[in-house]
Structure formats: structure tokens, C-alpha cells
Short mmCIF file of C-alpha atoms and ligand atoms in Angstrom, two decimals:
data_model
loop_
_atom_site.label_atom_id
_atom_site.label_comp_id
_atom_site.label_asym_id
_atom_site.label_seq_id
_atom_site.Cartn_x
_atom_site.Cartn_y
_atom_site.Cartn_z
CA UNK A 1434 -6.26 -11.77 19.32
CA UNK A 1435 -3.29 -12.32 21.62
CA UNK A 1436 -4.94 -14.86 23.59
CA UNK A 1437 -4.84 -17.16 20.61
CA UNK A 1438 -1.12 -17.34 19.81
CA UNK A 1439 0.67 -20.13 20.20
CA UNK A 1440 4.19 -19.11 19.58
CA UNK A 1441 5.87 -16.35 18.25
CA UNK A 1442 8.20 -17.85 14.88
CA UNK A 1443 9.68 -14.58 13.94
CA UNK A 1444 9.52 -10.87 14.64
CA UNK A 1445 8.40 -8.03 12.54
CA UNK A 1446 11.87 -6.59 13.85
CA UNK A 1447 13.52 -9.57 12.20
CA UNK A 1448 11.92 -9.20 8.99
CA UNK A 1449 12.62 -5.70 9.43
CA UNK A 1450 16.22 -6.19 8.97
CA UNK A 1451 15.52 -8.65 6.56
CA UNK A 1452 14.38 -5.83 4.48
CA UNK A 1453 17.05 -4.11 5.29
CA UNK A 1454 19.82 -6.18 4.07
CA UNK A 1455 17.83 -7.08 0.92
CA UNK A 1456 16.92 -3.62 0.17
CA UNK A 1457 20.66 -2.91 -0.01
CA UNK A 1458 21.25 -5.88 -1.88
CA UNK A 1459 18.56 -4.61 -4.87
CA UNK A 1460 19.73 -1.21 -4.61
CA UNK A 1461 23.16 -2.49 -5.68
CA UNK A 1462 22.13 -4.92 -8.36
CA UNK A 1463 19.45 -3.03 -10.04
CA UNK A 1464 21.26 0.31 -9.96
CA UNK A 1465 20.76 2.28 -13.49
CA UNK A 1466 18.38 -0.01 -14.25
CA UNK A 1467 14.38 0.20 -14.62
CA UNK A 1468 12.77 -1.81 -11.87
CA UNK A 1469 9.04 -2.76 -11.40
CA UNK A 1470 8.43 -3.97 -7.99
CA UNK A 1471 5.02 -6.19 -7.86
CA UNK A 1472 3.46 -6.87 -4.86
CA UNK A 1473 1.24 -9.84 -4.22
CA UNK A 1474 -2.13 -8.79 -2.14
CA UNK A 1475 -2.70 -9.09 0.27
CA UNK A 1476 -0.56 -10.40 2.35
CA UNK A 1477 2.71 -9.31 0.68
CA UNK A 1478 1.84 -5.85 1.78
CA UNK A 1479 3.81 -5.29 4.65
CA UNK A 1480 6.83 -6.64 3.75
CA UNK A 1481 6.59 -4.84 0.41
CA UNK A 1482 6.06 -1.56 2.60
CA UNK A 1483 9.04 -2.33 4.74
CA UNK A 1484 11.03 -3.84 1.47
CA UNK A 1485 10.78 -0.37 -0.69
CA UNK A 1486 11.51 1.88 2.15
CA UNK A 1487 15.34 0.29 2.25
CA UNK A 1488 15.90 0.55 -1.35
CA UNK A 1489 17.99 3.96 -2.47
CA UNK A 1490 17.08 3.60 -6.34
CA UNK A 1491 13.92 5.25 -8.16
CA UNK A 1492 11.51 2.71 -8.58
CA UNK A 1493 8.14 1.75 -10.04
CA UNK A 1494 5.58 -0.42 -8.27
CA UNK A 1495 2.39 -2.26 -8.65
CA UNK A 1496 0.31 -4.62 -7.07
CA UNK A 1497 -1.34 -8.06 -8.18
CA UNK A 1498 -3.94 -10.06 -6.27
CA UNK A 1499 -4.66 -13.75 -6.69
CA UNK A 1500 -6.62 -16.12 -4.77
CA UNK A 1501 -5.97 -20.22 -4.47
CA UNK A 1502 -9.27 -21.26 -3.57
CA UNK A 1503 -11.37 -21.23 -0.29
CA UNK A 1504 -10.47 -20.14 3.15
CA UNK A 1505 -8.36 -23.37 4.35
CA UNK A 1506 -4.88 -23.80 6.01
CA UNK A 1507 -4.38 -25.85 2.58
CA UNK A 1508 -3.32 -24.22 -0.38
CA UNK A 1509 -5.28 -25.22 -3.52
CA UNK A 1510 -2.75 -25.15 -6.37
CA UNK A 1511 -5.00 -23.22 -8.38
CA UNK A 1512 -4.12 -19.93 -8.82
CA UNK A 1513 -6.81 -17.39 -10.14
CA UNK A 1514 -6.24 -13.53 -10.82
CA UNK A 1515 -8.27 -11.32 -8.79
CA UNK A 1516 -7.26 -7.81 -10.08
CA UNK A 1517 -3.34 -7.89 -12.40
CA UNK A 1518 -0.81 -4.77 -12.67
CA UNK A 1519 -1.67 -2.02 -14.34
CA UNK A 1520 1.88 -0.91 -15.71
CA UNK A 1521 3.67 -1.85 -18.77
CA UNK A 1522 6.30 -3.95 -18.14
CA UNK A 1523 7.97 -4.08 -21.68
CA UNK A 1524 11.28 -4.31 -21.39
CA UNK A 1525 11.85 -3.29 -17.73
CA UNK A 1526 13.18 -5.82 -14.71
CA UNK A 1527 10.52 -7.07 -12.94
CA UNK A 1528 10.83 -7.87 -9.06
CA UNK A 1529 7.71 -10.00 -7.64
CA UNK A 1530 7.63 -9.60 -3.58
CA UNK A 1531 5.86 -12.44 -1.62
CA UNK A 1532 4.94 -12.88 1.90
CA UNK A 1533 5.83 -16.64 1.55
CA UNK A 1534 6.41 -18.94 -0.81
CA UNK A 1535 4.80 -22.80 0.17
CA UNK A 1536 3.80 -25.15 -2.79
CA UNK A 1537 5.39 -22.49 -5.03
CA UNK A 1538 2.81 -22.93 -6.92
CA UNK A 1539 1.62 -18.95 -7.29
CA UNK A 1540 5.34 -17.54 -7.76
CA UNK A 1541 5.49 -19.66 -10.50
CA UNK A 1542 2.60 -19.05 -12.25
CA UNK A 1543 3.11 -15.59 -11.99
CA UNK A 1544 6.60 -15.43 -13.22
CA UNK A 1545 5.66 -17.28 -16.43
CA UNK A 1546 2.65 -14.71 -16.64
CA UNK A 1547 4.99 -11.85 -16.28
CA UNK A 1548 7.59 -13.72 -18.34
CA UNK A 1549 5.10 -13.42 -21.68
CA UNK A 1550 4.72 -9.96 -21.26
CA UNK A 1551 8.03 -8.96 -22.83
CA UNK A 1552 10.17 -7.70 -19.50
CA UNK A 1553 14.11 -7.83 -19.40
CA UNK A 1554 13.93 -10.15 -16.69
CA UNK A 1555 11.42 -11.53 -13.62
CA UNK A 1556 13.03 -11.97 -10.40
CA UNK A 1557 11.48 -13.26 -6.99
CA UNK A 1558 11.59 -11.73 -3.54
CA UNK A 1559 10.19 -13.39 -0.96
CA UNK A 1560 10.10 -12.41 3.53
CA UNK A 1561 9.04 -16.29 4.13
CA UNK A 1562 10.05 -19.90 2.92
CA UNK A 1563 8.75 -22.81 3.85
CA UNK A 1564 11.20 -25.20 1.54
CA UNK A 1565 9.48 -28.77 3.06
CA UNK A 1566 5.89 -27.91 1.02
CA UNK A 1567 7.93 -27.06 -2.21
CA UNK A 1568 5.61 -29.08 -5.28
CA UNK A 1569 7.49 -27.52 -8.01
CA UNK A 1570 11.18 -26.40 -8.51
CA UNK A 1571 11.54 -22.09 -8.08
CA UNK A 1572 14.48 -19.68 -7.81
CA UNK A 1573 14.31 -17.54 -5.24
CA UNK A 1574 16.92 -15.01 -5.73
CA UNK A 1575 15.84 -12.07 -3.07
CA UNK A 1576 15.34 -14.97 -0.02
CA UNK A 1577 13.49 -13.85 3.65
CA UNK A 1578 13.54 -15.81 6.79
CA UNK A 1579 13.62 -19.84 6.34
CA UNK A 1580 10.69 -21.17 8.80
CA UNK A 1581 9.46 -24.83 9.41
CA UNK A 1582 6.11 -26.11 8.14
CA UNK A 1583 3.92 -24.51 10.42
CA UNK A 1584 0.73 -22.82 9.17
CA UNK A 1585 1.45 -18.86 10.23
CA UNK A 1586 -0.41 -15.99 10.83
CA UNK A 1587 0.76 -11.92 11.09
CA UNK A 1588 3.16 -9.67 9.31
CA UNK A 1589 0.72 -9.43 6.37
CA UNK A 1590 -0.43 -13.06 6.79
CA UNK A 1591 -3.71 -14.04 7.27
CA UNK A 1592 -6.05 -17.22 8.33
CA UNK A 1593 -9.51 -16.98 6.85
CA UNK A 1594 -8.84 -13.06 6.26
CA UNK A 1595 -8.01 -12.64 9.75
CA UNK A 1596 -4.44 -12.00 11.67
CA UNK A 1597 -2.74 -10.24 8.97
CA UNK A 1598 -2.30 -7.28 11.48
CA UNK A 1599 -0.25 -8.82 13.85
CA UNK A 1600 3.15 -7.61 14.01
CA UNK A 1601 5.01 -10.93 14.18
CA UNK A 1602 4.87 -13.95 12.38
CA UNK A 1603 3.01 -16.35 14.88
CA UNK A 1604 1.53 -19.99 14.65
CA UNK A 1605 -2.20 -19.94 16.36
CA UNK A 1606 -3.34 -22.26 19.08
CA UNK A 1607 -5.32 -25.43 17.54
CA UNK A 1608 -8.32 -24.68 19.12
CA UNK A 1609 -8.70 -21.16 16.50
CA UNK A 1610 -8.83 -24.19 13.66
CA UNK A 1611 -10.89 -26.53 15.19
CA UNK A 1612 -13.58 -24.23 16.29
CA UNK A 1613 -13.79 -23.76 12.26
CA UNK A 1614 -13.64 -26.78 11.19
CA UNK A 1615 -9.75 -27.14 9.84
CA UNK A 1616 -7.61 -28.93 11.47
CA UNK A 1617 -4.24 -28.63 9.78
P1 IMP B 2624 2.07 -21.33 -2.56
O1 IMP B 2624 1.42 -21.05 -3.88
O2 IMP B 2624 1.70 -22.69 -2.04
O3 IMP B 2624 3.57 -21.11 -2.57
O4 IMP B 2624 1.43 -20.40 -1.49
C1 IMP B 2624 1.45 -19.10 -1.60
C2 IMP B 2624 0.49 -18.38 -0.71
O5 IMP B 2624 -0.26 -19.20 0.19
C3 IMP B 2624 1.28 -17.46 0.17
O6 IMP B 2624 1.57 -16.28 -0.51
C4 IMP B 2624 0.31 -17.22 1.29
O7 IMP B 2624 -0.57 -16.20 0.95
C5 IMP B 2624 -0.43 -18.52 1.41
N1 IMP B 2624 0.16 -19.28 2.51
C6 IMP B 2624 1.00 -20.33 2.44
N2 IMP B 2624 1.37 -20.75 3.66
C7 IMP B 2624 0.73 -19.93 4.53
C8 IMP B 2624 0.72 -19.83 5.96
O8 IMP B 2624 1.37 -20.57 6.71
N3 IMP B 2624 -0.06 -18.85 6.48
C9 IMP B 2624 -0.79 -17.99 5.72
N4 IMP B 2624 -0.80 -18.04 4.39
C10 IMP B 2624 -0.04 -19.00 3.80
MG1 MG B 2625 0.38 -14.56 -0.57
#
């Protein structure tokens, strides 16, 4: 697998203290309140683990997992729910934790999902941004590590299912998307 990096964009020891600093951060602002952290699956799953291990309030969590079509470098736009939360959220403060937010396309279908379900608020947390690939307009008010727009693989995210063990955030050599046919 290391053969086929390219270059290393970020460290898991930078996102790491990423987590660190916003984990304080929602410790302070949500204090005496009733959070509900959601992950997004799968790749949001190793920030989230990182993420909820620097926060000093009680919490509740839960995980959603979506899919935008197929196993490209593109991302479809259309967002589909593979398997939702299984907590009520009535009237609690909802936190939604990304691996990256691109088109922004999923974060905001999900907050207006999670909007209609009667919560006290949805905020977003995200470890990744790529700002350039933005399509529509999104608050993000827990914000990671700003990269360019580079299609990136590790920390949680994947390329056709694959990667998402890596500890850093890395871009892959061209030839591991040509060989299938994908050449973004
Ligand atoms: P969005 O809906 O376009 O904002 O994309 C959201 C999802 O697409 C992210 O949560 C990732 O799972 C996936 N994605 C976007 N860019 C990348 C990338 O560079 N590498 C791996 N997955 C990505
Ligand atoms: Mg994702």
C-alpha cells in the first residue's frame, strides 16, 4: 500500500490535534447541554473516534451511512441512506462529524433530514475541506484541516473501499486510477 502514495497532505498527528482543539471547543459550547454526535460511515470513523475522546462532556452518539453512487473519484450528488440513526433526536443538539466535506452536497442533505426531526439545533463538524468543489452554500461551524482539490485517501478515507486504513491523509500515484479505469 505504501508503494502507491504519492504524497503525504496531512498527518493523522495533525488531525489529531485538530481533534484536540475542537474537542475543547465543543466541550465548552455544549456544556449542560444534550448533545448527539452523528457520525457519517464510513469514513468519518476515525476522526469521530479521535473527535469524542477530547471532549470532557457526557455525550450520546450514533452513526449514519450514505452512499453517492458508484465507486469513482467523482462524487455523484445523489445522496442515498444506507442504514439512519437509531436515537431520538427530539429536542437535543445535534453534531454531524464528517471526514470531508467536497460538493457539500451530503452535509446538506443530512442537516435538512436531521433538521425535520424536531432537534434544538444541527451543527456540522468536519476533519477535511476542500472549499474549491463547494456546489452549494454550507456552514461549517466545527472546521478540520483546509486541503487543495486533490482526490485523498487514509485517515478514514477510502478509494473504491480501499485506503481508509492509512494513517495519514495521502493523494495516490495516478497509475492506482488508471489501472481502474478513473482518471481524475
Ligand atoms: P460531498 O457530498 O461532495 O461533500 O462529498 C462528501 C463525501 O465524498 C465525503 O464524505 C467523502 O466520503 C467523499 N469524498 C469527497 N472527496 C473525497 C476524497 O478526496 N477522497 C475520498 N473520499 C472523498
Ligand atoms: Mg464521507
Amino acid at each position: 500500500m505504501q508503494n502507491q502514495i504519492e504524497e503525504i497532505l496531512v498527518t493523522g498527528e495533525e488531525l489529531k490535534s485538530k481533534a484536540k482543539e475542537l474537542g475543547k471547543r465543543i466541550s465548552n459550547d455544549y456544556e449542560g447541554k444534550e448533545l448527539v454526535l452523528i457520525g457519517v460511515l464510513k469514513g468519518g470513523v476515525v476522526f469521530f473516534a479521535d473527535l469524542i475522546r477530547e471532549i470532557s462532556i457526557p455525550i450520546d452518539m450514533d452513526f449514519i451511512s450514505v452512499s453517492s453512487y458508484g465507486n469513482s473519484t467523482k462524487s455523484s450528488g445523489v445522496v442515498r441512506i444506507i442504514k439512519d440513526i437509531d436515537v431520538d433526536i427530539t429536542n437535543k443538539h445535534v453534531l454531524i462529524v464528517e471526514d470531508l466535506v467536497d460538493t457539500g452536497l451530503t452535509l446538506h442533505y443530512l442537516k435538512s433530514m436531521f433538521e425535520n426531526r424536531g432537534p434544538k439545533d444541527v451543527k456540522v463538524c468536519t476533519a477535511l475541506d476542500k472549499p474549491s468543489r463547494r456546489k452549494v452554500e454550507l456552514e461549517i461551524d466545527y472546521e478540520g484541516i483546509t486541503i487543495p482539490d486533490k482526490f485523498v485517501v487514509g485517515y478514514g478515507l477510502d478509494y473504491a473501499g480501499k485506503y481508509r486504513n492509512l494513517p495519514d491523509v495521502c493523494v495516490l500515484k495516478s497509475s492506482v486510477y488508471e489501472s481502474k479505469g478513473d482518471s481524475e
